[in-house]
């Protein structure tokens, strides 16, 4: 899972929905935590965050 920094416009929904998976820098741009590795029990949250990003900036790969 990763955040496309070019697309992110700082809507902050990802961080609000899944603070364990995302952090937001001083410019409001989100980035993935833990090197983008999503623990199995947080995969659902990752998908919810991706679905709620208005800029489609969150890319979740389907493999583990
Ligand atoms: Fe950026 Fe989308 Fe999150 S625009 S701050 S990745 S909700």
Short mmCIF file of N, CA, C and O and ligand atoms in Angstrom, two decimals, residues 3 7-14 28 30 53-55 57-58, ligand 1:
data_model
loop_
_atom_site.label_atom_id
_atom_site.label_comp_id
_atom_site.label_asym_id
_atom_site.label_seq_id
_atom_site.Cartn_x
_atom_site.Cartn_y
_atom_site.Cartn_z
N UNK A 3 0.90 5.79 -0.77
CA UNK A 3 0.21 7.02 -1.12
C UNK A 3 0.96 7.68 -2.27
O UNK A 3 2.18 7.87 -2.20
N UNK A 7 -0.71 12.88 -6.15
CA UNK A 7 -2.16 12.99 -6.16
C UNK A 7 -2.73 13.53 -4.86
O UNK A 7 -3.78 14.16 -4.83
N UNK A 8 -2.07 13.22 -3.76
CA UNK A 8 -2.60 13.61 -2.45
C UNK A 8 -2.78 15.12 -2.36
O UNK A 8 -1.87 15.88 -2.64
N UNK A 9 -3.98 15.52 -1.96
CA UNK A 9 -4.28 16.94 -1.80
C UNK A 9 -4.56 17.29 -0.34
O UNK A 9 -5.10 18.36 -0.04
N UNK A 10 -4.23 16.37 0.55
CA UNK A 10 -4.34 16.67 1.96
C UNK A 10 -5.75 16.64 2.54
O UNK A 10 -6.05 17.36 3.48
N UNK A 11 -6.58 15.80 1.99
CA UNK A 11 -7.94 15.70 2.53
C UNK A 11 -7.98 15.07 3.92
O UNK A 11 -8.96 15.21 4.64
N UNK A 12 -6.94 14.32 4.23
CA UNK A 12 -6.75 13.84 5.60
C UNK A 12 -7.71 12.73 6.02
O UNK A 12 -7.75 12.34 7.18
N UNK A 13 -8.49 12.24 5.11
CA UNK A 13 -9.44 11.18 5.47
C UNK A 13 -8.72 9.88 5.81
O UNK A 13 -9.16 9.12 6.67
N UNK A 14 -7.64 9.64 5.11
CA UNK A 14 -6.90 8.39 5.37
C UNK A 14 -6.42 8.35 6.81
O UNK A 14 -6.59 7.34 7.50
N UNK A 28 0.54 18.63 4.94
CA UNK A 28 -0.76 17.97 4.80
C UNK A 28 -0.75 16.80 3.84
O UNK A 28 -1.79 16.24 3.53
N UNK A 30 -0.10 13.04 2.90
CA UNK A 30 -0.06 11.78 3.64
C UNK A 30 1.04 10.87 3.09
O UNK A 30 1.41 10.94 1.93
N UNK A 53 -10.55 8.24 -0.19
CA UNK A 53 -9.69 9.32 -0.65
C UNK A 53 -10.27 9.92 -1.93
O UNK A 53 -10.37 9.23 -2.93
N UNK A 54 -10.64 11.19 -1.87
CA UNK A 54 -11.27 11.83 -3.04
C UNK A 54 -10.32 11.93 -4.24
O UNK A 54 -10.77 12.12 -5.36
N UNK A 55 -9.03 11.84 -3.98
CA UNK A 55 -8.05 12.00 -5.06
C UNK A 55 -7.56 10.65 -5.60
O UNK A 55 -6.70 10.61 -6.46
N UNK A 57 -5.60 8.66 -4.27
CA UNK A 57 -4.15 8.70 -4.10
C UNK A 57 -3.60 7.48 -3.38
O UNK A 57 -2.40 7.29 -3.33
N UNK A 58 -4.50 6.67 -2.81
CA UNK A 58 -4.05 5.53 -2.03
C UNK A 58 -4.16 4.27 -2.87
O UNK A 58 -5.22 3.92 -3.36
FE1 LIG B 1 -4.17 12.64 0.80
FE2 LIG B 1 -6.25 11.21 0.18
FE3 LIG B 1 -5.24 11.02 2.54
S1 LIG B 1 -5.83 13.26 -0.51
S2 LIG B 1 -4.38 13.02 2.98
S3 LIG B 1 -4.24 10.44 0.66
S4 LIG B 1 -7.39 11.02 2.06
#
